[in-house]
Structure formats: C-alpha cells, structure tokens
Short mmCIF file of N, CA and C in Angstrom, two decimals:
data_model
loop_
_atom_site.label_atom_id
_atom_site.label_comp_id
_atom_site.label_asym_id
_atom_site.label_seq_id
_atom_site.Cartn_x
_atom_site.Cartn_y
_atom_site.Cartn_z
N MET J 1059 1.06 -1.18 -0.09
CA MET J 1059 0.08 -0.08 0.07
C MET J 1059 0.84 1.21 -0.01
N GLY J 1060 0.58 2.33 -0.89
CA GLY J 1060 1.36 3.49 -1.08
C GLY J 1060 1.09 4.61 -0.02
N ARG J 1061 2.05 5.33 0.19
CA ARG J 1061 1.79 6.33 1.30
C ARG J 1061 0.92 7.61 0.63
N LYS J 1062 0.30 8.17 1.57
CA LYS J 1062 -0.60 9.49 1.05
C LYS J 1062 0.22 10.56 1.05
N ALA J 1063 0.16 10.89 -0.43
CA ALA J 1063 1.03 12.07 -0.67
C ALA J 1063 0.22 13.48 -0.36
N LEU J 1064 1.09 14.29 0.40
CA LEU J 1064 0.26 15.75 0.64
C LEU J 1064 0.61 16.57 -0.69
N ILE J 1065 -0.67 16.87 -1.28
CA ILE J 1065 -0.71 17.85 -2.22
C ILE J 1065 -1.10 19.35 -1.54
N ASP J 1066 -0.29 20.35 -1.77
CA ASP J 1066 -1.05 21.66 -1.41
C ASP J 1066 -1.93 22.08 -2.25
N GLN J 1067 -3.33 22.20 -1.50
CA GLN J 1067 -4.18 22.72 -2.77
C GLN J 1067 -4.09 23.71 -3.26
N GLU J 1068 -3.74 24.68 -2.53
CA GLU J 1068 -3.64 26.32 -2.98
C GLU J 1068 -2.62 26.19 -4.25
N GLU J 1069 -1.26 25.48 -3.97
CA GLU J 1069 -0.32 25.35 -4.96
C GLU J 1069 -0.86 24.82 -6.10
N LEU J 1070 -1.78 23.66 -5.85
CA LEU J 1070 -2.52 23.02 -6.79
C LEU J 1070 -3.20 23.69 -7.73
N ARG J 1071 -4.01 24.77 -7.26
CA ARG J 1071 -4.72 25.78 -7.81
C ARG J 1071 -4.04 26.50 -8.58
N ARG J 1072 -2.75 27.15 -7.98
CA ARG J 1072 -2.06 27.94 -8.93
C ARG J 1072 -1.50 27.36 -10.25
N LEU J 1073 -1.13 25.92 -10.03
CA LEU J 1073 -0.47 25.52 -11.07
C LEU J 1073 -1.57 25.16 -12.10
N VAL J 1074 -2.86 24.83 -11.67
CA VAL J 1074 -3.69 24.56 -12.74
C VAL J 1074 -4.10 25.73 -13.33
N GLY J 1075 -4.24 26.65 -12.79
CA GLY J 1075 -4.47 27.87 -13.46
C GLY J 1075 -3.55 28.38 -14.43
N ARG J 1076 -2.20 28.14 -14.08
CA ARG J 1076 -1.21 28.21 -15.04
C ARG J 1076 -1.18 27.57 -16.25
N GLY J 1077 -1.98 26.43 -16.12
CA GLY J 1077 -2.29 25.56 -17.21
C GLY J 1077 -1.42 24.42 -17.41
N LEU J 1078 -0.97 24.00 -16.21
CA LEU J 1078 -0.01 22.77 -16.14
C LEU J 1078 -0.89 21.54 -16.43
N SER J 1079 -0.47 20.57 -17.24
CA SER J 1079 -1.16 19.20 -17.67
C SER J 1079 -1.06 18.49 -16.37
N ASN J 1080 -1.92 17.40 -16.44
CA ASN J 1080 -1.78 16.38 -15.22
C ASN J 1080 -0.44 15.65 -15.22
N ALA J 1081 0.09 15.55 -16.26
CA ALA J 1081 1.37 14.83 -16.23
C ALA J 1081 2.34 15.60 -15.41
N GLU J 1082 2.27 16.97 -15.83
CA GLU J 1082 3.30 17.69 -15.32
C GLU J 1082 3.06 18.10 -13.82
N LEU J 1083 1.72 18.16 -13.37
CA LEU J 1083 1.35 18.45 -12.13
C LEU J 1083 1.82 17.01 -11.30
N ALA J 1084 1.67 15.81 -11.85
CA ALA J 1084 2.06 14.74 -11.50
C ALA J 1084 3.71 14.65 -11.00
N ALA J 1085 4.54 14.99 -11.85
CA ALA J 1085 5.66 14.97 -11.72
C ALA J 1085 6.15 16.19 -10.68
N ARG J 1086 5.76 17.29 -10.76
CA ARG J 1086 5.81 18.16 -9.78
C ARG J 1086 5.66 17.75 -8.44
N PHE J 1087 4.44 17.15 -8.06
CA PHE J 1087 4.08 16.61 -6.66
C PHE J 1087 4.52 15.32 -6.16
N GLY J 1088 5.12 14.50 -7.46
CA GLY J 1088 5.63 13.21 -7.08
C GLY J 1088 4.64 12.21 -6.92
N VAL J 1089 3.59 12.03 -7.47
CA VAL J 1089 2.41 11.21 -7.57
C VAL J 1089 2.04 10.79 -9.00
N SER J 1090 1.22 10.06 -9.04
CA SER J 1090 0.64 9.74 -10.50
C SER J 1090 -0.30 10.41 -10.80
N GLU J 1091 -0.71 10.36 -12.12
CA GLU J 1091 -1.63 11.20 -12.74
C GLU J 1091 -3.20 10.92 -12.01
N SER J 1092 -3.39 9.75 -11.66
CA SER J 1092 -4.63 9.48 -11.00
C SER J 1092 -4.57 10.31 -9.55
N GLY J 1093 -3.42 9.94 -8.74
CA GLY J 1093 -3.38 10.97 -7.77
C GLY J 1093 -3.76 12.41 -8.13
N ILE J 1094 -3.35 13.05 -8.96
CA ILE J 1094 -3.63 14.51 -9.31
C ILE J 1094 -5.12 14.68 -9.75
N LEU J 1095 -5.58 13.48 -10.35
CA LEU J 1095 -7.18 13.75 -10.65
C LEU J 1095 -7.86 13.56 -9.41
N GLN J 1096 -7.36 12.83 -8.38
CA GLN J 1096 -8.22 12.65 -7.04
C GLN J 1096 -7.91 14.09 -6.28
N ALA J 1097 -6.87 14.78 -6.13
CA ALA J 1097 -6.59 15.94 -5.56
C ALA J 1097 -7.22 17.06 -6.25
N LYS J 1098 -7.39 16.94 -7.62
CA LYS J 1098 -8.24 18.13 -8.32
C LYS J 1098 -9.69 17.88 -7.78
N ARG J 1099 -10.24 16.74 -7.73
CA ARG J 1099 -11.55 16.49 -7.35
C ARG J 1099 -11.87 16.88 -5.90
N ALA J 1100 -10.94 16.58 -4.95
CA ALA J 1100 -11.07 16.87 -3.57
C ALA J 1100 -10.82 18.53 -3.70
N ALA J 1101 -10.32 19.17 -4.36
CA ALA J 1101 -10.15 20.78 -4.32
C ALA J 1101 -11.22 21.35 -5.10
N GLY J 1102 -11.98 20.81 -5.92
CA GLY J 1102 -13.13 21.00 -6.42
C GLY J 1102 -12.61 22.01 -7.89
N LEU J 1103 -11.55 21.36 -8.48
CA LEU J 1103 -11.00 21.69 -9.59
C LEU J 1103 -11.38 20.92 -10.96
N SER J 1104 -12.25 20.11 -10.64
CA SER J 1104 -12.68 19.22 -11.88
C SER J 1104 -14.06 19.07 -12.23
N LYS J 1105 -14.32 19.11 -13.43
CA LYS J 1105 -15.97 19.01 -13.33
C LYS J 1105 -16.65 17.79 -12.86
N PRO J 1106 -17.74 17.83 -12.37
CA PRO J 1106 -18.19 16.40 -11.65
C PRO J 1106 -18.58 15.48 -12.96
N MET J 1107 -18.22 14.43 -12.58
CA MET J 1107 -18.89 13.43 -13.58
C MET J 1107 -20.24 13.24 -13.92
N LEU J 1108 -20.62 12.96 -14.83
CA LEU J 1108 -21.94 12.93 -15.55
C LEU J 1108 -22.38 11.42 -15.11
N ASP J 1109 -23.69 11.41 -14.87
CA ASP J 1109 -24.31 10.15 -14.67
C ASP J 1109 -25.02 9.62 -15.89
N HIS J 1110 -24.52 8.60 -16.65
CA HIS J 1110 -25.36 8.32 -17.89
C HIS J 1110 -26.06 7.05 -17.81
N SER J 1111 -26.33 6.67 -16.63
CA SER J 1111 -27.15 5.25 -16.10
C SER J 1111 -28.55 5.44 -16.58
N ARG J 1112 -29.20 6.43 -16.78
CA ARG J 1112 -30.58 6.56 -17.24
C ARG J 1112 -30.53 6.60 -18.66
N ALA J 1113 -29.54 6.94 -19.78
CA ALA J 1113 -29.46 6.99 -20.89
C ALA J 1113 -28.86 5.82 -21.48
N ILE J 1114 -27.99 4.74 -20.55
CA ILE J 1114 -27.50 3.72 -20.92
C ILE J 1114 -27.80 2.76 -19.88
N PRO J 1115 -28.94 2.16 -19.44
CA PRO J 1115 -29.17 1.28 -18.57
C PRO J 1115 -28.68 0.01 -18.52
N TRP J 1116 -27.79 -0.29 -19.45
CA TRP J 1116 -27.18 -1.83 -19.49
C TRP J 1116 -25.45 -1.72 -19.63
N LYS J 1117 -25.13 -2.75 -18.73
CA LYS J 1117 -23.82 -2.97 -18.67
C LYS J 1117 -22.91 -3.25 -20.02
N LEU J 1118 -22.43 -2.24 -20.96
CA LEU J 1118 -21.89 -2.40 -22.13
C LEU J 1118 -20.78 -3.62 -22.14
N GLU J 1119 -20.71 -4.09 -22.92
CA GLU J 1119 -19.33 -4.82 -23.27
C GLU J 1119 -18.25 -3.79 -23.80
N ARG J 1120 -17.09 -3.88 -23.57
CA ARG J 1120 -16.13 -3.00 -23.94
C ARG J 1120 -15.97 -2.78 -25.50
N ALA J 1121 -16.47 -3.79 -26.24
CA ALA J 1121 -16.42 -3.42 -27.70
C ALA J 1121 -17.51 -2.66 -28.11
N HIS J 1122 -18.69 -2.45 -27.23
CA HIS J 1122 -19.57 -1.55 -27.62
C HIS J 1122 -19.91 -0.35 -27.15
N ASN J 1123 -18.79 0.18 -26.27
CA ASN J 1123 -18.62 1.36 -25.57
C ASN J 1123 -18.58 2.49 -26.44
N GLN J 1124 -17.91 2.31 -27.69
CA GLN J 1124 -17.87 3.72 -28.42
C GLN J 1124 -18.62 3.21 -29.82
N SER J 1125 -19.49 2.49 -29.70
CA SER J 1125 -20.42 2.47 -30.85
C SER J 1125 -21.33 3.80 -31.23
N GLY J 1126 -21.88 3.77 -32.43
CA GLY J 1126 -22.38 5.03 -32.53
C GLY J 1126 -23.93 5.38 -31.61
N PRO J 1127 -24.44 4.21 -31.30
CA PRO J 1127 -25.61 4.38 -30.57
C PRO J 1127 -25.34 4.64 -28.84
N ALA J 1128 -24.30 4.06 -28.68
CA ALA J 1128 -23.54 4.55 -27.04
C ALA J 1128 -23.29 5.86 -27.26
N THR J 1129 -22.52 6.33 -28.11
CA THR J 1129 -22.15 7.61 -28.15
C THR J 1129 -22.99 8.58 -28.36
N ASN J 1130 -24.08 8.43 -28.98
CA ASN J 1130 -25.32 8.96 -29.03
C ASN J 1130 -26.22 9.24 -27.74
N LEU J 1131 -26.34 8.24 -27.28
CA LEU J 1131 -27.22 8.18 -25.99
C LEU J 1131 -26.34 9.03 -24.88
N ARG J 1132 -24.98 8.78 -24.83
CA ARG J 1132 -24.15 9.56 -23.78
C ARG J 1132 -24.06 10.87 -24.32
N ASN J 1133 -24.30 11.56 -25.25
CA ASN J 1133 -24.10 12.91 -25.68
C ASN J 1133 -25.59 13.39 -25.59
N LEU J 1134 -26.61 12.63 -25.70
CA LEU J 1134 -27.83 13.12 -25.44
C LEU J 1134 -28.03 13.67 -23.94
N SER J 1135 -27.43 12.36 -23.21
CA SER J 1135 -27.61 12.38 -21.48
C SER J 1135 -26.68 13.88 -21.24
N SER J 1136 -25.30 13.95 -21.87
CA SER J 1136 -24.81 15.19 -21.63
C SER J 1136 -25.55 16.57 -21.68
N ILE J 1137 -26.20 16.54 -22.86
CA ILE J 1137 -26.96 17.81 -23.20
C ILE J 1137 -28.17 17.84 -22.05
N ALA J 1138 -28.62 16.68 -21.77
CA ALA J 1138 -29.82 16.85 -20.92
C ALA J 1138 -29.45 17.42 -19.34
N GLN J 1139 -28.01 16.82 -19.26
CA GLN J 1139 -27.38 17.43 -17.85
C GLN J 1139 -26.95 18.73 -17.82
N GLY J 1140 -27.20 19.14 -18.87
CA GLY J 1140 -26.48 20.54 -18.88
C GLY J 1140 -24.95 20.79 -19.30
N ARG J 1141 -24.39 19.62 -19.94
CA ARG J 1141 -22.96 20.00 -20.40
C ARG J 1141 -22.91 20.26 -21.71
N SER J 1142 -21.98 21.25 -22.15
CA SER J 1142 -21.95 21.82 -23.46
C SER J 1142 -21.06 20.88 -24.18
N ILE J 1143 -21.40 20.24 -25.14
CA ILE J 1143 -20.57 19.55 -26.16
C ILE J 1143 -20.69 20.02 -27.57
N PRO J 1144 -19.38 19.64 -28.21
CA PRO J 1144 -19.29 20.24 -29.51
C PRO J 1144 -20.45 20.37 -30.63
N VAL J 1145 -20.93 21.17 -31.28
CA VAL J 1145 -22.27 21.27 -32.13
C VAL J 1145 -22.32 20.23 -32.87
N GLU J 1146 -21.14 19.74 -33.58
CA GLU J 1146 -21.26 18.51 -34.57
C GLU J 1146 -21.97 17.48 -33.71
N LYS J 1147 -21.29 17.12 -32.57
CA LYS J 1147 -21.75 15.86 -31.75
C LYS J 1147 -23.20 15.99 -31.23
N ARG J 1148 -23.54 17.38 -31.16
CA ARG J 1148 -24.91 17.60 -30.57
C ARG J 1148 -25.85 17.33 -31.76
N ASN J 1149 -25.57 18.02 -32.96
CA ASN J 1149 -26.58 18.02 -33.81
C ASN J 1149 -26.54 16.25 -34.64
N THR J 1150 -25.29 15.71 -34.61
CA THR J 1150 -25.47 14.15 -34.85
C THR J 1150 -26.31 13.62 -33.97
N ALA J 1151 -26.34 13.57 -32.60
CA ALA J 1151 -27.12 12.82 -31.57
C ALA J 1151 -28.81 13.28 -31.92
N LEU J 1152 -28.83 14.43 -32.10
CA LEU J 1152 -30.21 14.81 -32.14
C LEU J 1152 -30.77 14.41 -33.45
N ARG J 1153 -30.04 14.54 -34.76
CA ARG J 1153 -30.77 13.84 -35.80
C ARG J 1153 -30.88 12.43 -35.90
N TRP J 1154 -30.11 11.56 -34.94
CA TRP J 1154 -30.36 10.09 -34.90
C TRP J 1154 -31.47 9.88 -34.14
N ALA J 1155 -31.28 10.59 -33.07
CA ALA J 1155 -32.77 10.35 -32.12
C ALA J 1155 -33.96 10.77 -32.95
N ASP J 1156 -34.25 12.21 -33.57
CA ASP J 1156 -35.27 12.37 -34.55
C ASP J 1156 -35.54 11.28 -35.53
N ARG J 1157 -34.62 10.86 -36.13
CA ARG J 1157 -34.77 9.44 -37.08
C ARG J 1157 -35.52 8.40 -36.44
N LEU J 1158 -35.13 8.12 -35.32
CA LEU J 1158 -35.62 6.76 -34.38
C LEU J 1158 -37.05 7.33 -34.13
N VAL J 1159 -37.32 8.42 -33.56
CA VAL J 1159 -38.63 8.80 -33.03
C VAL J 1159 -39.58 8.67 -34.41
N ALA J 1160 -39.01 9.44 -35.29
CA ALA J 1160 -40.26 9.65 -36.49
C ALA J 1160 -40.51 8.30 -37.04
N GLU J 1161 -39.53 7.41 -36.88
CA GLU J 1161 -39.97 5.99 -37.29
C GLU J 1161 -40.50 5.00 -36.51
N GLY J 1162 -40.67 5.56 -35.33
CA GLY J 1162 -41.22 4.75 -34.16
C GLY J 1162 -40.45 3.76 -33.48
N LEU J 1163 -39.25 4.04 -33.54
CA LEU J 1163 -38.06 3.29 -33.15
C LEU J 1163 -37.49 3.51 -31.98
N ASP J 1164 -36.50 2.55 -31.26
CA ASP J 1164 -36.15 2.96 -30.05
C ASP J 1164 -35.00 1.85 -30.27
N VAL J 1165 -34.01 1.69 -28.91
CA VAL J 1165 -32.80 1.18 -29.21
C VAL J 1165 -32.83 -0.02 -28.09
N ALA J 1166 -32.21 -1.12 -28.22
CA ALA J 1166 -32.28 -2.16 -27.32
C ALA J 1166 -30.66 -2.80 -27.43
N TYR J 1167 -30.34 -3.34 -26.18
CA TYR J 1167 -28.92 -3.74 -26.27
C TYR J 1167 -28.74 -5.21 -25.79
N ASP J 1168 -27.90 -5.84 -26.40
CA ASP J 1168 -27.53 -7.20 -26.21
C ASP J 1168 -26.31 -7.60 -26.29
N PRO J 1169 -25.54 -7.85 -24.97
CA PRO J 1169 -24.09 -7.99 -24.96
C PRO J 1169 -23.29 -8.79 -26.07
N GLN J 1170 -23.98 -9.72 -26.52
CA GLN J 1170 -23.33 -10.49 -27.65
C GLN J 1170 -23.48 -9.73 -29.28
N THR J 1171 -24.67 -9.17 -29.34
CA THR J 1171 -24.77 -8.48 -30.73
C THR J 1171 -24.60 -6.95 -30.76
N GLY J 1172 -24.81 -6.28 -29.33
CA GLY J 1172 -24.57 -4.81 -29.38
C GLY J 1172 -26.01 -4.26 -29.40
N PHE J 1173 -25.89 -2.93 -29.92
CA PHE J 1173 -27.10 -2.18 -30.12
C PHE J 1173 -27.92 -2.83 -31.60
N THR J 1174 -29.53 -2.69 -31.03
CA THR J 1174 -30.41 -2.89 -32.58
C THR J 1174 -31.38 -1.97 -32.09
N GLU J 1175 -32.02 -1.42 -33.56
CA GLU J 1175 -33.32 -0.83 -33.38
C GLU J 1175 -34.36 -1.65 -33.38
N VAL J 1176 -35.24 -1.25 -32.38
CA VAL J 1176 -36.56 -1.92 -32.33
C VAL J 1176 -37.70 -1.18 -32.10
N PRO J 1177 -38.91 -1.62 -32.57
CA PRO J 1177 -40.02 -0.96 -32.23
C PRO J 1177 -40.12 -0.25 -31.02
N ALA J 1178 -40.41 0.94 -30.92
CA ALA J 1178 -40.65 1.76 -29.53
C ALA J 1178 -41.73 0.98 -28.86
N PRO J 1179 -41.71 1.11 -27.56
CA PRO J 1179 -42.85 0.66 -26.77
C PRO J 1179 -44.10 1.68 -26.96
N PRO J 1180 -45.15 1.24 -26.23
CA PRO J 1180 -46.26 2.14 -26.47
C PRO J 1180 -46.02 3.25 -25.37
N GLU J 1181 -45.55 2.97 -24.26
CA GLU J 1181 -45.20 3.93 -23.10
C GLU J 1181 -44.46 5.10 -23.69
N GLY J 1182 -43.61 4.93 -24.71
CA GLY J 1182 -42.53 5.92 -25.18
C GLY J 1182 -41.28 5.13 -25.07
N SER J 1183 -40.31 5.78 -25.90
CA SER J 1183 -39.09 5.12 -26.14
C SER J 1183 -37.81 6.18 -24.99
N LEU J 1184 -36.82 5.21 -25.26
CA LEU J 1184 -35.70 5.81 -24.17
C LEU J 1184 -35.05 6.70 -25.09
N VAL J 1185 -35.04 6.60 -26.22
CA VAL J 1185 -34.38 7.66 -27.29
C VAL J 1185 -35.31 9.06 -27.29
N GLY J 1186 -36.54 8.79 -27.37
CA GLY J 1186 -37.52 9.89 -27.45
C GLY J 1186 -37.34 10.46 -25.99
N ARG J 1187 -37.42 9.92 -25.10
CA ARG J 1187 -37.36 10.74 -23.71
C ARG J 1187 -35.94 11.55 -23.78
N LEU J 1188 -35.11 10.98 -23.93
CA LEU J 1188 -33.46 11.57 -23.79
C LEU J 1188 -33.59 12.53 -24.74
N ALA J 1189 -34.16 12.77 -26.05
CA ALA J 1189 -34.11 13.75 -27.15
C ALA J 1189 -34.94 14.87 -26.45
N ALA J 1190 -35.99 14.64 -25.89
CA ALA J 1190 -37.16 15.68 -25.15
C ALA J 1190 -36.25 16.38 -24.06
N GLU J 1191 -35.48 15.69 -23.22
CA GLU J 1191 -34.80 16.05 -22.14
C GLU J 1191 -33.69 16.92 -22.64
N ALA J 1192 -32.82 16.58 -23.78
CA ALA J 1192 -31.87 17.22 -24.20
C ALA J 1192 -32.33 18.99 -24.82
N ARG J 1193 -33.57 18.62 -25.67
CA ARG J 1193 -34.07 19.46 -26.15
C ARG J 1193 -34.49 20.83 -25.08
N ALA J 1194 -35.06 20.08 -23.94
CA ALA J 1194 -35.39 21.03 -23.02
C ALA J 1194 -34.31 21.77 -22.45
N ALA J 1195 -33.27 20.90 -22.27
CA ALA J 1195 -32.12 21.44 -21.58
C ALA J 1195 -31.39 22.78 -22.58
N LEU J 1196 -31.51 22.55 -23.90
CA LEU J 1196 -30.94 23.36 -24.92
C LEU J 1196 -31.81 24.50 -24.88
N ASP J 1197 -33.23 24.53 -24.95
CA ASP J 1197 -34.03 25.58 -24.69
C ASP J 1197 -33.95 26.57 -23.56
N THR J 1198 -33.59 25.94 -22.27
CA THR J 1198 -33.23 26.34 -21.18
C THR J 1198 -31.97 27.19 -21.11
N ALA J 1199 -30.89 26.59 -21.58
CA ALA J 1199 -29.81 27.21 -21.86
C ALA J 1199 -29.68 28.37 -22.68
N ALA J 1200 -30.46 28.46 -23.75
CA ALA J 1200 -30.97 29.71 -24.72
C ALA J 1200 -31.79 30.50 -23.88
N ASP J 1201 -32.84 30.30 -23.15
CA ASP J 1201 -33.67 30.94 -22.59
C ASP J 1201 -34.04 30.75 -21.25
N PRO J 1202 -33.15 30.94 -20.05
CA PRO J 1202 -33.34 30.34 -18.59
C PRO J 1202 -34.61 31.05 -18.02
N SER J 1203 -35.44 31.75 -18.67
CA SER J 1203 -36.99 31.70 -18.17
C SER J 1203 -37.68 30.50 -18.47
N GLN J 1204 -37.19 29.78 -19.41
CA GLN J 1204 -37.91 28.54 -19.71
C GLN J 1204 -37.57 27.34 -18.96
N ALA J 1205 -36.79 27.38 -17.76
CA ALA J 1205 -36.48 26.38 -16.83
C ALA J 1205 -37.70 25.88 -16.37
N PRO J 1206 -38.00 24.44 -16.13
CA PRO J 1206 -38.95 23.90 -15.67
C PRO J 1206 -39.21 24.32 -13.95
N ASP J 1207 -40.56 24.63 -13.93
CA ASP J 1207 -40.74 24.85 -12.37
C ASP J 1207 -40.61 23.85 -11.64
N PRO J 1208 -39.51 23.48 -10.54
CA PRO J 1208 -39.44 22.46 -9.62
C PRO J 1208 -40.57 22.08 -8.97
N SER J 1209 -41.54 23.09 -8.79
CA SER J 1209 -42.89 22.63 -7.87
C SER J 1209 -43.74 21.70 -8.69
N ARG J 1210 -43.70 21.93 -9.97
CA ARG J 1210 -44.78 21.19 -11.04
C ARG J 1210 -44.11 19.86 -11.35
N PRO J 1211 -44.82 18.88 -11.43
CA PRO J 1211 -44.45 17.66 -11.62
C PRO J 1211 -44.42 17.48 -13.12
N GLN J 1212 -43.51 16.77 -13.45
CA GLN J 1212 -43.06 16.60 -15.07
C GLN J 1212 -43.55 15.55 -15.64
N ALA J 1213 -44.06 15.51 -16.76
CA ALA J 1213 -44.69 14.26 -17.56
C ALA J 1213 -43.55 13.38 -17.48
N PRO J 1214 -44.26 12.17 -17.39
CA PRO J 1214 -43.35 10.99 -17.29
C PRO J 1214 -42.67 10.73 -18.54
N ASP J 1215 -43.29 11.00 -19.75
CA ASP J 1215 -42.69 10.56 -20.99
C ASP J 1215 -42.89 11.69 -21.95
N ALA J 1216 -41.70 12.51 -22.10
CA ALA J 1216 -41.58 13.72 -22.77
C ALA J 1216 -41.45 13.33 -24.33
N ARG J 1217 -41.81 12.26 -24.90
CA ARG J 1217 -41.56 12.19 -26.31
C ARG J 1217 -41.98 12.92 -27.19
N GLN J 1218 -41.07 13.15 -28.08
CA GLN J 1218 -41.37 14.28 -29.36
C GLN J 1218 -42.39 13.81 -30.25
N PRO J 1219 -43.39 14.39 -30.48
CA PRO J 1219 -44.21 13.93 -31.42
C PRO J 1219 -43.49 13.64 -32.88
N SER J 1220 -44.01 12.61 -33.70
CA SER J 1220 -43.32 12.42 -34.91
C SER J 1220 -43.85 13.23 -36.22
#
C-alpha cells in the first residue's frame, strides 16, 4: 500500500490556473496522474462526472462502448444534464434520435450483438425521452426563463411527436 502524498491545494490551484497538464502536475508533486485527478476532485478543480445510467441502462461490453448508439446516448444525456458538447456531436445525436422517433423506433442492447433498433414501446422510447430532455435543456440554456418549475411535476414521457 502506497503512502498518502500531501498535495498543497493552493499550490495545485495556482499550477492548474497556469495551465499545467496532469502529467506535469504529477511530476511536480511526485504522484501519479490518478493521484492528481483525485486531488483536483478534492479541491473542486474538476468538473463533476456525469451519470449516464438513465441513458444507458445496460452494462456495455467493452467492444460496444464507443459504438454510434452508445456515443449518441451519452451525448444526449450530457446535453440533458446541462453539459456543453461540440455542436457537431450535438447535431449528430439529435438527428439520430429524431430519425428513430419519427420511425417509431427505440434501441435495445444485447451483450453479444450490441445495439439494435427495435419498435418503440407504447409507453414511449428511451431515445425519445432523452431527445426531449436534451431539447428542453438546450431551450433552457438559450432562454433561462424556460427552466421547468421544480414545484410542478413533469410528464413521465416527454416523447417528441413524430
């Protein structure tokens, strides 16, 4: 078991502010890059990790992690959680979701075969719900007065009409 290195948080903040990479910080403090990432989280210097479990409710095989559907689902989830992503990725994910919703489709996952397009269930699709949440977040970002009222219950399925 390794020793716990002491990383001065003020020094870390100063060096991060100067733009040093994690590798440079690790060498400077004599720790691993993982240690730097932990120290940055502890000091509030890193973005919180997003939770994509609602967008990807399956345990993906490594071979399917970077597939088109997995990437699009993560991108829709990121947008819905208020994270800014490159416009090309945003548009790709929304076009993909719009196509599926318009065709009455959803996605399913099998660890052996990966993602497949399947008929959307009557109660609404995962992709449709994510697309609606992403669009609502984009609308709110463009016009903060459009933020949902937390005192009002939200509809369980905000599927976009086709």
